[in-house]
Amino acid sequence: VSGDDSRARLVDATAGLMRRHGYTGTGLAAIVDAAATTKGSLYFHFPGGKEELAVVVVEREAAALAAAIDAVIAGAVDVDAAVAGVFALLRQELVRSDFASGCPITPVAVDVAGDDSAVAAVCRAAFARWHQQIAGTLVRLGRSDADAVDDAWFVLSLIEGALLLARSERSTAPLDAAERRLRALLPTSTSTSST
Amino acid sequence: VSGDDSRARLVDATAGLMRRHGYTGTGLAAIVDAAATTKGSLYFHFPGGKEELAVVVVEREAAALAAAIDAVIAGAVDVDAAVAGVFALLRQELVRSDFASGCPITPVAVDVAGDDSAVAAVCRAAFARWHQQIAGTLVRLGRSDADAVDDAWFVLSLIEGALLLARSERSTAPLDAAERRLRALLPTSTSTSST
């Protein structure tokens, strides 16, 4: 159990550091320190070191955010409430972290975008997962499959860009503006309860 | 003149490295190497080291992109052509760099977003400059000042997010989708020639 604890602490510590400092800015010493364990323990649980940890963390964070967004959408009475709920979730993390943390994947994805690495591949998969999630929601709202692909890139770009700008500006203004414009654009009459 | 040359080479080298690897991922050794100069020369021209170089580079890149976008808008016959021209400019850099480089500021801004540093301040100023540029264009197209502030955050978020995703995906698909959706949203009947 103690072994499992230190594995979980390593993953949590890496997640917390990488969502703030990215892949390059997160060192093994900082991970080991934040996890209150040793380099020996890190390499015991993750023989692939920082790269292996990053892969686990990016997959976990992408799945966690997708699940949180699914729960918000499933509990919303209509599209307007669903969009408001998703933006409230995104704003919560920004404010909770004093604007140090926005999208959990972006700081890592930006660092590895040019690489042909496993970390770059899981970042791509994370964005693809959210893209599919948005496209699927839009299809349930009546969009054609082809339109939903474009619309989902549009929505995901808007959210990722707004989180990026909000973090840099240390203000929710870009996210607030994105929410207002998106709520005005989306159909509001259809229920999301089929989720 | 030789001194000026090495100063210019240091700025160019830093710009090329930081738009790909960000602030944390760009080391002094790599800058000196790419500029074909010495650490002594770097500290002669930039006593503040990497931080001072980053401030110069971010300001230069932000001004250069703003000027390029102004030129595209001034030369466009209508709003639709202006938007198409701006996206063509953004796509050009992505494709030219084989998707290694998108927005010149984002990789630096993401690295320093949590910091209370001069580099974070010039990144905020760069985004604010582009925000004002977009808002000013929208006011000329007839938007109210209040609407233009929100709309400019919306447009800038969309572009920054699409560049981020395009770079990660190694595909122009997110940028293409953003352009199609934006062109469908913007008024197309008004000339931009007052620019």
PDB file of C-alpha atoms in Angstrom, chain A residues 39-178:
ATOM      1  CA  LYS A  39      14.376   9.400  -7.152  1.00  0.00           C
ATOM      2  CA  GLY A  40      14.734   5.652  -6.530  1.00  0.00           C
ATOM      3  CA  SER A  41      10.989   5.416  -5.915  1.00  0.00           C
ATOM      4  CA  LEU A  42      10.271   7.515  -9.024  1.00  0.00           C
ATOM      5  CA  TYR A  43      12.342   5.217 -11.260  1.00  0.00           C
ATOM      6  CA  PHE A  44      10.888   2.117  -9.540  1.00  0.00           C
ATOM      7  CA  HIS A  45       7.340   3.185 -10.426  1.00  0.00           C
ATOM      8  CA  PHE A  46       8.215   4.978 -13.685  1.00  0.00           C
ATOM      9  CA  PRO A  47      11.314   3.445 -15.320  1.00  0.00           C
ATOM     10  CA  GLY A  48      10.763   5.856 -18.224  1.00  0.00           C
ATOM     11  CA  GLY A  49      11.200   8.807 -15.848  1.00  0.00           C
ATOM     12  CA  LYS A  50       9.649  12.200 -16.617  1.00  0.00           C
ATOM     13  CA  GLU A  51       8.385  11.151 -20.050  1.00  0.00           C
ATOM     14  CA  GLU A  52       6.503   8.141 -18.655  1.00  0.00           C
ATOM     15  CA  LEU A  53       5.069  10.236 -15.811  1.00  0.00           C
ATOM     16  CA  ALA A  54       3.933  12.921 -18.275  1.00  0.00           C
ATOM     17  CA  VAL A  55       2.135  10.328 -20.420  1.00  0.00           C
ATOM     18  CA  VAL A  56       0.247   8.994 -17.386  1.00  0.00           C
ATOM     19  CA  VAL A  57      -0.568  12.513 -16.169  1.00  0.00           C
ATOM     20  CA  VAL A  58      -1.785  13.868 -19.522  1.00  0.00           C
ATOM     21  CA  GLU A  59      -4.036  10.826 -20.035  1.00  0.00           C
ATOM     22  CA  ARG A  60      -5.428  11.117 -16.500  1.00  0.00           C
ATOM     23  CA  GLU A  61      -6.037  14.880 -16.705  1.00  0.00           C
ATOM     24  CA  ALA A  62      -7.684  14.623 -20.139  1.00  0.00           C
ATOM     25  CA  ALA A  63     -10.008  11.870 -18.908  1.00  0.00           C
ATOM     26  CA  ALA A  64     -10.816  13.726 -15.673  1.00  0.00           C
ATOM     27  CA  LEU A  65     -11.737  16.956 -17.454  1.00  0.00           C
ATOM     28  CA  ALA A  66     -13.798  15.062 -20.068  1.00  0.00           C
ATOM     29  CA  ALA A  67     -15.683  13.268 -17.264  1.00  0.00           C
ATOM     30  CA  ALA A  68     -16.273  16.518 -15.348  1.00  0.00           C
ATOM     31  CA  ILE A  69     -17.608  18.172 -18.512  1.00  0.00           C
ATOM     32  CA  ASP A  70     -19.829  15.150 -19.272  1.00  0.00           C
ATOM     33  CA  ALA A  71     -21.278  15.383 -15.760  1.00  0.00           C
ATOM     34  CA  VAL A  72     -21.990  19.113 -16.180  1.00  0.00           C
ATOM     35  CA  ILE A  73     -23.673  18.540 -19.559  1.00  0.00           C
ATOM     36  CA  ALA A  74     -25.713  15.572 -18.272  1.00  0.00           C
ATOM     37  CA  GLY A  75     -26.986  17.647 -15.348  1.00  0.00           C
ATOM     38  CA  ALA A  76     -27.896  20.738 -17.390  1.00  0.00           C
ATOM     39  CA  VAL A  77     -31.518  21.494 -18.267  1.00  0.00           C
ATOM     40  CA  ASP A  78     -30.659  23.019 -21.661  1.00  0.00           C
ATOM     41  CA  VAL A  79     -27.739  24.027 -23.929  1.00  0.00           C
ATOM     42  CA  ASP A  80     -27.415  27.446 -22.326  1.00  0.00           C
ATOM     43  CA  ALA A  81     -27.114  25.913 -18.857  1.00  0.00           C
ATOM     44  CA  ALA A  82     -24.623  23.327 -20.171  1.00  0.00           C
ATOM     45  CA  VAL A  83     -22.339  26.005 -21.661  1.00  0.00           C
ATOM     46  CA  ALA A  84     -22.626  28.097 -18.497  1.00  0.00           C
ATOM     47  CA  GLY A  85     -21.753  25.041 -16.398  1.00  0.00           C
ATOM     48  CA  VAL A  86     -18.688  24.164 -18.497  1.00  0.00           C
ATOM     49  CA  PHE A  87     -17.354  27.723 -18.312  1.00  0.00           C
ATOM     50  CA  ALA A  88     -18.016  27.829 -14.549  1.00  0.00           C
ATOM     51  CA  LEU A  89     -15.891  24.677 -14.236  1.00  0.00           C
ATOM     52  CA  LEU A  90     -13.057  26.209 -16.282  1.00  0.00           C
ATOM     53  CA  ARG A  91     -13.229  29.515 -14.397  1.00  0.00           C
ATOM     54  CA  GLN A  92     -13.140  27.683 -11.056  1.00  0.00           C
ATOM     55  CA  GLU A  93      -9.694  26.177 -11.752  1.00  0.00           C
ATOM     56  CA  LEU A  94      -8.282  29.535 -12.933  1.00  0.00           C
ATOM     57  CA  VAL A  95      -9.519  31.376  -9.843  1.00  0.00           C
ATOM     58  CA  ARG A  96      -8.681  28.554  -7.399  1.00  0.00           C
ATOM     59  CA  SER A  97      -5.077  28.557  -8.635  1.00  0.00           C
ATOM     60  CA  ASP A  98      -4.839  32.382  -8.732  1.00  0.00           C
ATOM     61  CA  PHE A  99      -4.521  32.115 -12.546  1.00  0.00           C
ATOM     62  CA  ALA A 100      -1.497  29.812 -12.350  1.00  0.00           C
ATOM     63  CA  SER A 101      -3.418  26.944 -13.946  1.00  0.00           C
ATOM     64  CA  GLY A 102      -5.889  26.886 -16.839  1.00  0.00           C
ATOM     65  CA  CYS A 103      -6.052  23.992 -19.291  1.00  0.00           C
ATOM     66  CA  PRO A 104      -4.158  21.065 -17.690  1.00  0.00           C
ATOM     67  CA  ILE A 105      -2.739  19.952 -21.073  1.00  0.00           C
ATOM     68  CA  THR A 106      -1.726  23.216 -22.812  1.00  0.00           C
ATOM     69  CA  PRO A 107       1.537  23.919 -20.916  1.00  0.00           C
ATOM     70  CA  VAL A 108       2.771  20.405 -21.734  1.00  0.00           C
ATOM     71  CA  ALA A 109       1.390  20.410 -25.307  1.00  0.00           C
ATOM     72  CA  VAL A 110       3.085  23.732 -26.117  1.00  0.00           C
ATOM     73  CA  ASP A 111       6.448  22.435 -24.866  1.00  0.00           C
ATOM     74  CA  VAL A 112       6.366  19.201 -26.880  1.00  0.00           C
ATOM     75  CA  ALA A 113       4.390  20.318 -29.962  1.00  0.00           C
ATOM     76  CA  GLY A 114       7.392  20.068 -32.262  1.00  0.00           C
ATOM     77  CA  ASP A 115       8.510  16.683 -30.922  1.00  0.00           C
ATOM     78  CA  ASP A 116       7.887  13.218 -32.269  1.00  0.00           C
ATOM     79  CA  SER A 117       7.458  11.847 -28.745  1.00  0.00           C
ATOM     80  CA  ALA A 118       5.028   9.785 -26.674  1.00  0.00           C
ATOM     81  CA  VAL A 119       4.176  12.933 -24.695  1.00  0.00           C
ATOM     82  CA  ALA A 120       3.283  14.828 -27.887  1.00  0.00           C
ATOM     83  CA  ALA A 121       1.115  11.869 -28.953  1.00  0.00           C
ATOM     84  CA  VAL A 122      -0.909  11.810 -25.710  1.00  0.00           C
ATOM     85  CA  CYS A 123      -1.390  15.599 -25.882  1.00  0.00           C
ATOM     86  CA  ARG A 124      -2.757  15.194 -29.426  1.00  0.00           C
ATOM     87  CA  ALA A 125      -4.996  12.381 -28.156  1.00  0.00           C
ATOM     88  CA  ALA A 126      -6.235  14.594 -25.292  1.00  0.00           C
ATOM     89  CA  PHE A 127      -7.261  17.377 -27.681  1.00  0.00           C
ATOM     90  CA  ALA A 128      -8.785  14.799 -30.069  1.00  0.00           C
ATOM     91  CA  ARG A 129     -10.782  13.331 -27.169  1.00  0.00           C
ATOM     92  CA  TRP A 130     -12.220  16.744 -26.225  1.00  0.00           C
ATOM     93  CA  HIS A 131     -12.850  17.504 -29.905  1.00  0.00           C
ATOM     94  CA  GLN A 132     -14.859  14.272 -30.230  1.00  0.00           C
ATOM     95  CA  GLN A 133     -16.722  15.021 -27.005  1.00  0.00           C
ATOM     96  CA  ILE A 134     -17.797  18.447 -28.296  1.00  0.00           C
ATOM     97  CA  ALA A 135     -18.619  17.112 -31.783  1.00  0.00           C
ATOM     98  CA  GLY A 136     -20.720  14.301 -30.268  1.00  0.00           C
ATOM     99  CA  THR A 137     -22.658  16.807 -28.161  1.00  0.00           C
ATOM    100  CA  LEU A 138     -23.278  19.001 -31.217  1.00  0.00           C
ATOM    101  CA  VAL A 139     -24.511  16.012 -33.271  1.00  0.00           C
ATOM    102  CA  ARG A 140     -26.975  15.184 -30.487  1.00  0.00           C
ATOM    103  CA  LEU A 141     -28.144  18.814 -30.764  1.00  0.00           C
ATOM    104  CA  GLY A 142     -28.892  18.296 -34.441  1.00  0.00           C
ATOM    105  CA  ARG A 143     -25.705  19.392 -36.234  1.00  0.00           C
ATOM    106  CA  SER A 144     -24.645  17.286 -39.233  1.00  0.00           C
ATOM    107  CA  ASP A 145     -21.493  15.173 -38.738  1.00  0.00           C
ATOM    108  CA  ALA A 146     -19.500  17.378 -41.130  1.00  0.00           C
ATOM    109  CA  ASP A 147     -20.597  20.636 -39.482  1.00  0.00           C
ATOM    110  CA  ALA A 148     -19.960  19.173 -36.025  1.00  0.00           C
ATOM    111  CA  VAL A 149     -16.289  18.505 -36.885  1.00  0.00           C
ATOM    112  CA  ASP A 150     -15.713  22.158 -37.829  1.00  0.00           C
ATOM    113  CA  ASP A 151     -17.864  23.490 -34.999  1.00  0.00           C
ATOM    114  CA  ALA A 152     -16.033  21.359 -32.438  1.00  0.00           C
ATOM    115  CA  TRP A 153     -12.633  22.714 -33.581  1.00  0.00           C
ATOM    116  CA  PHE A 154     -14.159  26.174 -33.343  1.00  0.00           C
ATOM    117  CA  VAL A 155     -15.442  25.645 -29.785  1.00  0.00           C
ATOM    118  CA  LEU A 156     -12.261  23.916 -28.585  1.00  0.00           C
ATOM    119  CA  SER A 157     -10.041  26.619 -30.137  1.00  0.00           C
ATOM    120  CA  LEU A 158     -12.136  29.312 -28.479  1.00  0.00           C
ATOM    121  CA  ILE A 159     -11.931  27.647 -25.046  1.00  0.00           C
ATOM    122  CA  GLU A 160      -8.201  26.835 -25.262  1.00  0.00           C
ATOM    123  CA  GLY A 161      -7.372  30.346 -26.471  1.00  0.00           C
ATOM    124  CA  ALA A 162      -9.541  31.988 -23.807  1.00  0.00           C
ATOM    125  CA  LEU A 163      -7.906  29.901 -21.048  1.00  0.00           C
ATOM    126  CA  LEU A 164      -4.467  30.796 -22.398  1.00  0.00           C
ATOM    127  CA  LEU A 165      -5.260  34.520 -22.486  1.00  0.00           C
ATOM    128  CA  ALA A 166      -7.040  34.473 -19.104  1.00  0.00           C
ATOM    129  CA  ARG A 167      -3.975  32.853 -17.518  1.00  0.00           C
ATOM    130  CA  SER A 168      -1.606  35.374 -19.119  1.00  0.00           C
ATOM    131  CA  GLU A 169      -3.869  38.350 -18.306  1.00  0.00           C
ATOM    132  CA  ARG A 170      -4.601  37.059 -14.786  1.00  0.00           C
ATOM    133  CA  SER A 171      -8.242  37.919 -15.491  1.00  0.00           C
ATOM    134  CA  THR A 172     -11.343  35.941 -16.397  1.00  0.00           C
ATOM    135  CA  ALA A 173     -12.303  38.612 -18.986  1.00  0.00           C
ATOM    136  CA  PRO A 174     -11.276  36.547 -22.063  1.00  0.00           C
ATOM    137  CA  LEU A 175     -13.152  33.510 -20.723  1.00  0.00           C
ATOM    138  CA  ASP A 176     -16.206  35.616 -19.818  1.00  0.00           C
ATOM    139  CA  ALA A 177     -16.254  37.102 -23.337  1.00  0.00           C
ATOM    140  CA  ALA A 178     -15.878  33.649 -24.925  1.00  0.00           C
TER     141      ALA A 178
END
